[in-house]
PDB file of C-alpha atoms in Angstrom:
ATOM      1  CA  MET V   1      19.982  -1.540  13.981  1.00 44.00           C
ATOM      2  CA  SER V   2      22.791  -2.196  12.483  1.00 48.00           C
ATOM      3  CA  GLU V   3      22.979  -4.038   8.286  1.00 60.00           C
ATOM      4  CA  MET V   4      20.592  -6.654   8.650  1.00 76.00           C
ATOM      5  CA  LYS V   5      19.021  -9.138   6.574  1.00 96.00           C
ATOM      6  CA  ALA V   6      15.082  -8.336   4.959  1.00 98.00           C
ATOM      7  CA  LEU V   7      13.172  -9.557   2.700  1.00 98.00           C
ATOM      8  CA  VAL V   8      10.441  -7.381   1.002  1.00 98.00           C
ATOM      9  CA  LEU V   9       7.714  -8.703  -0.492  1.00 98.00           C
ATOM     10  CA  GLY V  10       5.834  -6.747  -3.746  1.00 96.00           C
ATOM     11  CA  ALA V  11       9.255  -5.611  -4.575  1.00 96.00           C
ATOM     12  CA  THR V  12       7.991  -4.330  -7.958  1.00 93.00           C
ATOM     13  CA  GLY V  13       5.457  -2.818  -6.714  1.00 94.00           C
ATOM     14  CA  GLN V  14       6.558   1.104  -6.223  1.00 95.00           C
ATOM     15  CA  LEU V  15       6.093   1.442  -2.798  1.00 97.00           C
ATOM     16  CA  GLY V  16       8.877  -2.546  -2.537  1.00 97.00           C
ATOM     17  CA  ASN V  17      10.495  -0.718  -5.381  1.00 96.00           C
ATOM     18  CA  ASN V  18      11.436   2.205  -3.828  1.00 98.00           C
ATOM     19  CA  LEU V  19      11.992   0.373  -0.301  1.00 98.00           C
ATOM     20  CA  VAL V  20      14.222  -2.040  -2.049  1.00 98.00           C
ATOM     21  CA  ARG V  21      16.705   0.849  -2.817  1.00 98.00           C
ATOM     22  CA  VAL V  22      16.452   2.361   0.227  1.00 98.00           C
ATOM     23  CA  LEU V  23      17.328  -0.304   2.363  1.00 98.00           C
ATOM     24  CA  LEU V  24      20.356  -1.045   0.068  1.00 98.00           C
ATOM     25  CA  ALA V  25      21.258   2.462   0.336  1.00 97.00           C
ATOM     26  CA  LYS V  26      21.850   2.104   4.706  1.00 96.00           C
ATOM     27  CA  GLY V  27      23.834  -1.667   3.861  1.00 96.00           C
ATOM     28  CA  ASP V  28      21.213  -4.213   3.985  1.00 97.00           C
ATOM     29  CA  VAL V  29      21.400  -7.402   2.936  1.00 98.00           C
ATOM     30  CA  VAL V  30      17.868  -7.374   0.340  1.00 98.00           C
ATOM     31  CA  ARG V  31      15.654 -10.928  -0.618  1.00 98.00           C
ATOM     32  CA  VAL V  32      12.645 -10.079  -2.821  1.00 97.00           C
ATOM     33  CA  LEU V  33       9.844 -12.746  -3.730  1.00 96.00           C
ATOM     34  CA  VAL V  34       8.903 -12.515  -6.806  1.00 93.00           C
ATOM     35  CA  ARG V  35       5.424 -14.044  -9.359  1.00 90.00           C
ATOM     36  CA  PRO V  36       7.423 -15.642 -12.376  1.00 85.00           C
ATOM     37  CA  SER V  37       5.429 -13.692 -14.305  1.00 79.00           C
ATOM     38  CA  SER V  38       6.802 -10.599 -12.631  1.00 79.00           C
ATOM     39  CA  LYS V  39       8.998  -7.690 -14.998  1.00 73.00           C
ATOM     40  CA  LEU V  40      11.944  -7.274 -13.515  1.00 76.00           C
ATOM     41  CA  GLN V  41      12.718  -4.168 -15.135  1.00 78.00           C
ATOM     42  CA  THR V  42      12.502  -1.803 -12.793  1.00 82.00           C
ATOM     43  CA  LEU V  43      14.835  -3.896 -10.354  1.00 92.00           C
ATOM     44  CA  ILE V  44      17.296  -4.664 -13.114  1.00 90.00           C
ATOM     45  CA  GLY V  45      20.675  -3.645 -11.623  1.00 93.00           C
ATOM     46  CA  LEU V  46      19.853  -3.802  -7.786  1.00 96.00           C
ATOM     47  CA  ASP V  47      22.414  -6.350  -5.856  1.00 96.00           C
ATOM     48  CA  ILE V  48      19.451  -8.134  -4.248  1.00 97.00           C
ATOM     49  CA  GLU V  49      18.830 -11.497  -3.933  1.00 96.00           C
ATOM     50  CA  SER V  50      15.387 -12.933  -5.614  1.00 95.00           C
ATOM     51  CA  VAL V  51      13.050 -16.081  -4.765  1.00 96.00           C
ATOM     52  CA  VAL V  52      11.061 -17.382  -7.203  1.00 95.00           C
ATOM     53  CA  GLY V  53       6.876 -17.755  -6.091  1.00 96.00           C
ATOM     54  CA  ASP V  54       3.927 -15.487  -4.796  1.00 96.00           C
ATOM     55  CA  LEU V  55       1.877 -15.272  -1.701  1.00 97.00           C
ATOM     56  CA  ASN V  56      -0.229 -18.094  -2.415  1.00 97.00           C
ATOM     57  CA  ASP V  57       2.836 -20.671  -2.457  1.00 97.00           C
ATOM     58  CA  VAL V  58       3.843 -21.569   0.831  1.00 98.00           C
ATOM     59  CA  GLU V  59       7.124 -23.277   0.288  1.00 98.00           C
ATOM     60  CA  SER V  60       8.409 -20.245  -2.087  1.00 98.00           C
ATOM     61  CA  LEU V  61       7.370 -18.009   0.917  1.00 98.00           C
ATOM     62  CA  ALA V  62       9.177 -20.908   3.497  1.00 98.00           C
ATOM     63  CA  ARG V  63      12.070 -20.428   1.403  1.00 98.00           C
ATOM     64  CA  ALA V  64      12.303 -16.705   1.191  1.00 98.00           C
ATOM     65  CA  CYS V  65      11.566 -15.913   5.092  1.00 98.00           C
ATOM     66  CA  ASP V  66      14.845 -18.949   6.032  1.00 97.00           C
ATOM     67  CA  GLY V  67      17.512 -16.331   7.264  1.00 97.00           C
ATOM     68  CA  ILE V  68      15.405 -13.551   7.330  1.00 98.00           C
ATOM     69  CA  ARG V  69      15.460 -11.126   9.984  1.00 98.00           C
ATOM     70  CA  VAL V  70      12.546  -8.496   8.925  1.00 98.00           C
ATOM     71  CA  VAL V  71       9.450  -8.878   6.827  1.00 98.00           C
ATOM     72  CA  TYR V  72       8.357  -5.482   4.841  1.00 98.00           C
ATOM     73  CA  HIS V  73       4.542  -6.595   3.259  1.00 98.00           C
ATOM     74  CA  CYS V  74       4.383  -4.118   0.549  1.00 97.00           C
ATOM     75  CA  ALA V  75       2.544  -6.990  -1.036  1.00 95.00           C
ATOM     76  CA  GLY V  76      -1.405  -6.410   0.054  1.00 89.00           C
ATOM     77  CA  TYR V  77      -4.040  -8.464  -1.635  1.00 93.00           C
ATOM     78  CA  TYR V  78      -5.569  -5.930  -4.403  1.00 88.00           C
ATOM     79  CA  PRO V  79      -8.673  -7.375  -5.991  1.00 85.00           C
ATOM     80  CA  SER V  80      -7.938  -6.511  -9.665  1.00 66.00           C
ATOM     81  CA  ARG V  81     -12.036  -5.899 -10.771  1.00 66.00           C
ATOM     82  CA  THR V  82     -15.045  -6.179  -9.563  1.00 78.00           C
ATOM     83  CA  ILE V  83     -15.956  -9.174  -7.073  1.00 90.00           C
ATOM     84  CA  PRO V  84     -18.203 -10.061  -3.958  1.00 94.00           C
ATOM     85  CA  VAL V  85     -16.586  -8.386  -1.070  1.00 94.00           C
ATOM     86  CA  ARG V  86     -16.481 -12.528   0.603  1.00 95.00           C
ATOM     87  CA  ALA V  87     -14.216 -13.359  -2.108  1.00 96.00           C
ATOM     88  CA  ALA V  88     -12.068 -10.655  -2.430  1.00 96.00           C
ATOM     89  CA  THR V  89     -11.670 -11.395   1.822  1.00 96.00           C
ATOM     90  CA  THR V  90     -10.651 -14.934   1.297  1.00 97.00           C
ATOM     91  CA  GLN V  91      -8.263 -14.540  -0.878  1.00 97.00           C
ATOM     92  CA  ALA V  92      -6.839 -12.069   1.296  1.00 98.00           C
ATOM     93  CA  LEU V  93      -6.874 -13.396   4.299  1.00 98.00           C
ATOM     94  CA  LYS V  94      -4.912 -16.534   2.868  1.00 98.00           C
ATOM     95  CA  GLU V  95      -2.863 -14.726   1.438  1.00 98.00           C
ATOM     96  CA  ILE V  96      -2.176 -12.574   4.217  1.00 98.00           C
ATOM     97  CA  ARG V  97      -2.092 -15.722   7.350  1.00 98.00           C
ATOM     98  CA  ASN V  98       0.591 -17.589   5.027  1.00 98.00           C
ATOM     99  CA  ALA V  99       2.885 -14.712   4.683  1.00 98.00           C
ATOM    100  CA  ILE V 100       2.595 -14.020   8.684  1.00 98.00           C
ATOM    101  CA  ASP V 101       2.572 -18.056   9.024  1.00 98.00           C
ATOM    102  CA  ALA V 102       6.050 -18.765   6.694  1.00 98.00           C
ATOM    103  CA  ALA V 103       7.656 -15.402   9.182  1.00 98.00           C
ATOM    104  CA  LYS V 104       7.081 -16.928  12.633  1.00 98.00           C
ATOM    105  CA  HIS V 105       7.722 -20.489  11.251  1.00 98.00           C
ATOM    106  CA  ALA V 106      11.318 -18.258  10.421  1.00 97.00           C
ATOM    107  CA  SER V 107      11.625 -16.558  14.017  1.00 96.00           C
ATOM    108  CA  ILE V 108      12.093 -13.095  12.312  1.00 97.00           C
ATOM    109  CA  LYS V 109      12.325 -10.188  14.317  1.00 97.00           C
ATOM    110  CA  ARG V 110      10.163  -7.780  13.002  1.00 98.00           C
ATOM    111  CA  LEU V 111       7.464  -7.696  10.212  1.00 98.00           C
ATOM    112  CA  VAL V 112       6.158  -4.473   8.888  1.00 98.00           C
ATOM    113  CA  TYR V 113       2.646  -4.107   6.973  1.00 98.00           C
ATOM    114  CA  ALA V 114       2.092  -2.178   4.850  1.00 98.00           C
ATOM    115  CA  SER V 115      -2.165  -1.212   5.422  1.00 97.00           C
ATOM    116  CA  THR V 116      -3.672   2.257   4.172  1.00 96.00           C
ATOM    117  CA  LEU V 117      -4.872   4.858   5.353  1.00 95.00           C
ATOM    118  CA  THR V 118      -8.863   3.689   4.228  1.00 93.00           C
ATOM    119  CA  THR V 119      -8.762   1.401   7.583  1.00 95.00           C
ATOM    120  CA  ILE V 120      -8.420   4.591   9.813  1.00 94.00           C
ATOM    121  CA  GLY V 121     -11.582   5.221  10.735  1.00 93.00           C
ATOM    122  CA  PHE V 122     -13.681   9.090  11.052  1.00 89.00           C
ATOM    123  CA  PRO V 123     -13.613  10.966  13.747  1.00 90.00           C
ATOM    124  CA  LYS V 124     -17.140  11.720  15.599  1.00 88.00           C
ATOM    125  CA  ASP V 125     -16.356  14.983  15.436  1.00 91.00           C
ATOM    126  CA  PRO V 126     -15.504  16.930  12.239  1.00 84.00           C
ATOM    127  CA  ASN V 127     -13.031  18.628  13.631  1.00 88.00           C
ATOM    128  CA  VAL V 128     -10.688  16.448  15.115  1.00 90.00           C
ATOM    129  CA  VAL V 129      -8.216  15.028  13.299  1.00 89.00           C
ATOM    130  CA  ALA V 130      -8.291  11.217  12.888  1.00 90.00           C
ATOM    131  CA  ASN V 131      -5.173   9.158  13.826  1.00 94.00           C
ATOM    132  CA  GLU V 132      -4.457   5.959  14.569  1.00 96.00           C
ATOM    133  CA  ASN V 133      -6.808   4.751  17.123  1.00 95.00           C
ATOM    134  CA  HIS V 134     -10.052   5.969  15.317  1.00 94.00           C
ATOM    135  CA  GLN V 135     -11.091   2.520  14.596  1.00 91.00           C
ATOM    136  CA  PHE V 136     -12.269   0.999  11.040  1.00 89.00           C
ATOM    137  CA  ALA V 137     -16.289   1.552   9.704  1.00 85.00           C
ATOM    138  CA  SER V 138     -16.741   1.810   6.551  1.00 79.00           C
ATOM    139  CA  GLY V 139     -19.823   3.033   5.078  1.00 77.00           C
ATOM    140  CA  TYR V 140     -19.844   1.070   1.560  1.00 78.00           C
ATOM    141  CA  PRO V 141     -19.734  -2.932   3.336  1.00 87.00           C
ATOM    142  CA  ASP V 142     -19.407  -3.684  -0.498  1.00 87.00           C
ATOM    143  CA  ASN V 143     -16.565  -1.847  -1.738  1.00 90.00           C
ATOM    144  CA  PRO V 144     -13.929  -5.243  -2.320  1.00 93.00           C
ATOM    145  CA  TYR V 145     -10.542  -3.703  -2.294  1.00 91.00           C
ATOM    146  CA  LEU V 146     -12.005  -1.648   1.597  1.00 92.00           C
ATOM    147  CA  MET V 147     -13.298  -4.294   3.262  1.00 94.00           C
ATOM    148  CA  ALA V 148      -9.944  -7.076   2.034  1.00 96.00           C
ATOM    149  CA  LYS V 149      -7.761  -4.376   2.944  1.00 96.00           C
ATOM    150  CA  ALA V 150      -9.437  -4.034   6.475  1.00 96.00           C
ATOM    151  CA  ALA V 151      -9.396  -8.285   7.401  1.00 97.00           C
ATOM    152  CA  MET V 152      -5.928  -8.264   6.457  1.00 98.00           C
ATOM    153  CA  GLU V 153      -4.678  -5.289   9.036  1.00 98.00           C
ATOM    154  CA  ARG V 154      -6.861  -6.699  11.674  1.00 97.00           C
ATOM    155  CA  GLU V 155      -5.672 -10.121  11.272  1.00 98.00           C
ATOM    156  CA  VAL V 156      -1.608  -8.929  11.338  1.00 98.00           C
ATOM    157  CA  MET V 157      -3.030  -7.375  14.735  1.00 98.00           C
ATOM    158  CA  GLU V 158      -4.520 -10.049  16.320  1.00 98.00           C
ATOM    159  CA  ALA V 159      -1.198 -11.575  14.999  1.00 98.00           C
ATOM    160  CA  ALA V 160       0.851  -9.305  17.535  1.00 98.00           C
ATOM    161  CA  LYS V 161      -2.020  -9.154  20.166  1.00 98.00           C
ATOM    162  CA  ALA V 162      -0.737 -13.165  20.575  1.00 98.00           C
ATOM    163  CA  GLY V 163       3.229 -12.220  20.436  1.00 97.00           C
ATOM    164  CA  PHE V 164       3.820 -12.074  17.041  1.00 98.00           C
ATOM    165  CA  PRO V 165       6.201  -9.084  16.414  1.00 98.00           C
ATOM    166  CA  ALA V 166       4.734  -7.382  13.613  1.00 98.00           C
ATOM    167  CA  VAL V 167       3.871  -2.611  12.964  1.00 98.00           C
ATOM    168  CA  VAL V 168       1.065  -1.421  10.885  1.00 98.00           C
ATOM    169  CA  VAL V 169       1.587   1.075   8.703  1.00 98.00           C
ATOM    170  CA  ASN V 170      -0.487   3.016   7.086  1.00 98.00           C
ATOM    171  CA  PRO V 171       1.003   5.751   3.674  1.00 98.00           C
ATOM    172  CA  THR V 172      -1.586   8.233   2.796  1.00 96.00           C
ATOM    173  CA  ALA V 173      -2.036   8.545  -1.046  1.00 95.00           C
ATOM    174  CA  PHE V 174       1.896   7.822  -2.767  1.00 96.00           C
ATOM    175  CA  PHE V 175       3.295   9.500  -5.262  1.00 96.00           C
ATOM    176  CA  GLY V 176       6.971   9.571  -6.807  1.00 96.00           C
ATOM    177  CA  PRO V 177       8.733   7.377  -9.038  1.00 95.00           C
ATOM    178  CA  TYR V 178       8.628   3.390  -9.617  1.00 93.00           C
ATOM    179  CA  ASP V 179       5.581   3.485 -10.256  1.00 92.00           C
ATOM    180  CA  GLY V 180       5.153   1.231 -13.296  1.00 82.00           C
ATOM    181  CA  LYS V 181       1.619   0.149 -13.511  1.00 80.00           C
ATOM    182  CA  PRO V 182       0.928   3.462 -12.241  1.00 82.00           C
ATOM    183  CA  THR V 183      -1.017   3.007  -9.384  1.00 85.00           C
ATOM    184  CA  SER V 184      -1.830   6.628  -7.917  1.00 86.00           C
ATOM    185  CA  GLY V 185       0.698   7.733 -11.468  1.00 90.00           C
ATOM    186  CA  THR V 186      -2.706   7.095 -13.027  1.00 91.00           C
ATOM    187  CA  GLN V 187      -4.136  10.417 -11.712  1.00 91.00           C
ATOM    188  CA  ILE V 188      -1.172  12.258 -13.001  1.00 93.00           C
ATOM    189  CA  VAL V 189      -1.177  10.180 -16.628  1.00 93.00           C
ATOM    190  CA  MET V 190      -4.933  10.947 -16.633  1.00 92.00           C
ATOM    191  CA  ILE V 191      -4.808  14.614 -16.266  1.00 94.00           C
ATOM    192  CA  ALA V 192      -1.722  15.329 -18.714  1.00 94.00           C
ATOM    193  CA  LYS V 193      -3.677  13.353 -21.240  1.00 93.00           C
ATOM    194  CA  GLY V 194      -6.647  15.390 -20.641  1.00 92.00           C
ATOM    195  CA  LEU V 195      -8.225  12.088 -19.359  1.00 91.00           C
ATOM    196  CA  MET V 196     -10.085  13.621 -16.304  1.00 88.00           C
ATOM    197  CA  PRO V 197     -12.540  16.732 -17.054  1.00 86.00           C
ATOM    198  CA  GLY V 198     -14.293  15.985 -13.495  1.00 86.00           C
ATOM    199  CA  TYR V 199     -12.529  14.996  -9.559  1.00 86.00           C
ATOM    200  CA  ILE V 200     -13.766  13.905  -6.319  1.00 83.00           C
ATOM    201  CA  ASP V 201     -13.718  16.728  -4.315  1.00 82.00           C
ATOM    202  CA  GLY V 202     -12.644  16.128  -0.772  1.00 87.00           C
ATOM    203  CA  LEU V 203      -9.610  16.693   1.374  1.00 89.00           C
ATOM    204  CA  VAL V 204      -6.416  14.766   0.344  1.00 93.00           C
ATOM    205  CA  ASN V 205      -3.348  13.454   2.474  1.00 95.00           C
ATOM    206  CA  VAL V 206      -0.377  13.431   0.077  1.00 97.00           C
ATOM    207  CA  ILE V 207       3.001  11.863   0.771  1.00 98.00           C
ATOM    208  CA  ASP V 208       6.660  11.030  -1.353  1.00 98.00           C
ATOM    209  CA  VAL V 209       6.681   7.068  -1.619  1.00 98.00           C
ATOM    210  CA  ARG V 210      10.414   7.246  -1.046  1.00 98.00           C
ATOM    211  CA  ASP V 211       9.573   8.914   2.665  1.00 98.00           C
ATOM    212  CA  VAL V 212       7.065   5.881   2.965  1.00 98.00           C
ATOM    213  CA  ALA V 213       9.875   3.570   2.519  1.00 98.00           C
ATOM    214  CA  ILE V 214      12.027   5.583   4.862  1.00 98.00           C
ATOM    215  CA  GLY V 215       9.197   5.235   7.331  1.00 98.00           C
ATOM    216  CA  MET V 216       9.096   1.216   6.869  1.00 98.00           C
ATOM    217  CA  ILE V 217      12.132   1.304   8.566  1.00 98.00           C
ATOM    218  CA  ARG V 218      11.718   3.546  11.552  1.00 98.00           C
ATOM    219  CA  ALA V 219       8.660   1.342  11.920  1.00 98.00           C
ATOM    220  CA  ALA V 220      10.984  -2.226  12.000  1.00 98.00           C
ATOM    221  CA  GLU V 221      13.710   0.361  14.263  1.00 97.00           C
ATOM    222  CA  ARG V 222      11.258   1.283  16.565  1.00 97.00           C
ATOM    223  CA  GLY V 223       7.483   0.886  16.061  1.00 98.00           C
ATOM    224  CA  ARG V 224       6.599  -1.017  18.844  1.00 98.00           C
ATOM    225  CA  VAL V 225       4.517  -4.252  18.107  1.00 98.00           C
ATOM    226  CA  GLY V 226       0.865  -4.059  17.658  1.00 98.00           C
ATOM    227  CA  GLU V 227       0.444  -0.340  16.903  1.00 98.00           C
ATOM    228  CA  ARG V 228      -0.663   1.484  14.310  1.00 97.00           C
ATOM    229  CA  TYR V 229       1.119   4.332  11.977  1.00 98.00           C
ATOM    230  CA  ILE V 230      -0.143   6.926   9.493  1.00 98.00           C
ATOM    231  CA  LEU V 231       2.557   7.035   6.814  1.00 98.00           C
ATOM    232  CA  GLY V 232       1.911  11.028   5.752  1.00 97.00           C
ATOM    233  CA  ASN V 233       2.767  14.496   5.379  1.00 97.00           C
ATOM    234  CA  TRP V 234       1.126  17.153   2.743  1.00 96.00           C
ATOM    235  CA  ASN V 235      -3.421  17.792   4.201  1.00 94.00           C
ATOM    236  CA  THR V 236      -4.840  19.264   0.520  1.00 96.00           C
ATOM    237  CA  THR V 237      -7.932  18.859  -1.698  1.00 95.00           C
ATOM    238  CA  GLN V 238      -7.928  17.666  -4.263  1.00 92.00           C
ATOM    239  CA  LYS V 239      -8.865  20.250  -6.244  1.00 93.00           C
ATOM    240  CA  THR V 240      -5.276  21.726  -4.747  1.00 95.00           C
ATOM    241  CA  LEU V 241      -3.497  18.679  -5.687  1.00 95.00           C
ATOM    242  CA  ASN V 242      -4.825  18.215  -9.519  1.00 94.00           C
ATOM    243  CA  ARG V 243      -4.138  22.357  -9.797  1.00 94.00           C
ATOM    244  CA  LEU V 244      -0.529  21.404  -8.822  1.00 95.00           C
ATOM    245  CA  ILE V 245      -0.063  18.175 -11.132  1.00 95.00           C
ATOM    246  CA  ALA V 246      -1.895  20.315 -14.303  1.00 95.00           C
ATOM    247  CA  LYS V 247       0.456  23.020 -13.456  1.00 95.00           C
ATOM    248  CA  VAL V 248       3.357  20.563 -13.353  1.00 95.00           C
ATOM    249  CA  ALA V 249       2.146  19.566 -17.063  1.00 95.00           C
ATOM    250  CA  ASP V 250       1.105  22.181 -18.569  1.00 96.00           C
ATOM    251  CA  VAL V 251      -2.007  21.361 -19.424  1.00 95.00           C
ATOM    252  CA  ASN V 252      -5.686  22.365 -17.750  1.00 92.00           C
ATOM    253  CA  GLY V 253      -6.685  20.786 -14.838  1.00 86.00           C
ATOM    254  CA  PRO V 254      -9.725  19.316 -13.779  1.00 85.00           C
ATOM    255  CA  LEU V 255     -13.122  22.181 -13.608  1.00 80.00           C
ATOM    256  CA  VAL V 256     -15.796  19.596 -12.613  1.00 86.00           C
ATOM    257  CA  PRO V 257     -16.185  18.299  -8.664  1.00 87.00           C
ATOM    258  CA  LEU V 258     -17.860  15.317  -8.337  1.00 80.00           C
ATOM    259  CA  PRO V 259     -20.223  14.077  -5.158  1.00 73.00           C
ATOM    260  CA  PHE V 260     -17.947  11.813  -2.834  1.00 62.00           C
ATOM    261  CA  GLN V 261     -20.266   9.126  -3.386  1.00 60.00           C
ATOM    262  CA  LEU V 262     -19.043   8.474  -5.784  1.00 59.00           C
ATOM    263  CA  VAL V 263     -15.352   6.988  -4.622  1.00 52.00           C
ATOM    264  CA  ARG V 264     -17.115   3.866  -4.027  1.00 51.00           C
ATOM    265  CA  TYR V 265     -16.733   3.640  -8.344  1.00 51.00           C
ATOM    266  CA  GLY V 266     -12.730   4.682  -7.879  1.00 49.00           C
ATOM    267  CA  SER V 267     -11.507   0.746  -8.374  1.00 45.00           C
ATOM    268  CA  LYS V 268     -13.803   0.617 -12.009  1.00 47.00           C
ATOM    269  CA  VAL V 269     -12.433   4.033 -13.042  1.00 48.00           C
ATOM    270  CA  GLY V 270      -8.674   2.678 -12.504  1.00 46.00           C
ATOM    271  CA  GLU V 271      -9.307  -0.449 -14.306  1.00 45.00           C
ATOM    272  CA  TRP V 272     -10.802   1.512 -17.311  1.00 41.00           C
ATOM    273  CA  ALA V 273      -7.482   2.658 -17.046  1.00 44.00           C
ATOM    274  CA  VAL V 274      -5.033   0.934 -16.993  1.00 42.00           C
ATOM    275  CA  ARG V 275      -7.412  -1.369 -20.139  1.00 44.00           C
ATOM    276  CA  ASN V 276      -7.430   1.470 -21.810  1.00 46.00           C
ATOM    277  CA  ILE V 277      -4.767   3.973 -21.270  1.00 44.00           C
ATOM    278  CA  PHE V 278      -1.708   2.182 -20.259  1.00 43.00           C
TER     279      PHE V 278
END
């Protein structure tokens, strides 16, 4: 595609911030939707347009989508605390429906929705590598994060089946610059500070966040409507990843592997880290 006008939802987050920079380097005109309370330090100095609002404000979404050709949705609802699954999915669906409706009314040419790898199902055969055709079936139906993410992705896919020009990407665990909160970088900081004596044992796939941004642009250019695309890179283990982080930080890495079942408490650990470390 030639130069176009793109809207990035979630531009102050790690993925959105990197996506904005890749789009600008590509020569596109970029608009962002930002909440009044958003911290814009990492966007200062960038040649972008901005609209103040959020995914619950339909009027601001309409203004943001006006004249846009491609919408990049990096602002999927993330339950900020442990709340009932029904409340989480209700809020998630409200926000994604608002974004889809605004994009429809603006007659955009493509919406690229950044989902998550957790909506990719596990193969029945443990020797088979998961792909985009493996459907979501959570073993933790009481997890608001997992269920909200699955609900949003389904909503986008259903809209695509009805003719809306949407494509879904499913990034694996991404690391890289402009992780201001931080998100995935919490793992790095906790290891560097010696606050992560144990780790969830298991396999992991990781990718540079800048490659995810490029993948989203490729999905806008070449992706098929109604398809989803895994964006990943390095298949490894949590043990190997943690050792690499510890080596770069010049510290001792986490030593104690913990059972996978504890992953359901991961969001609580992350909340504790944000409150007490950052």
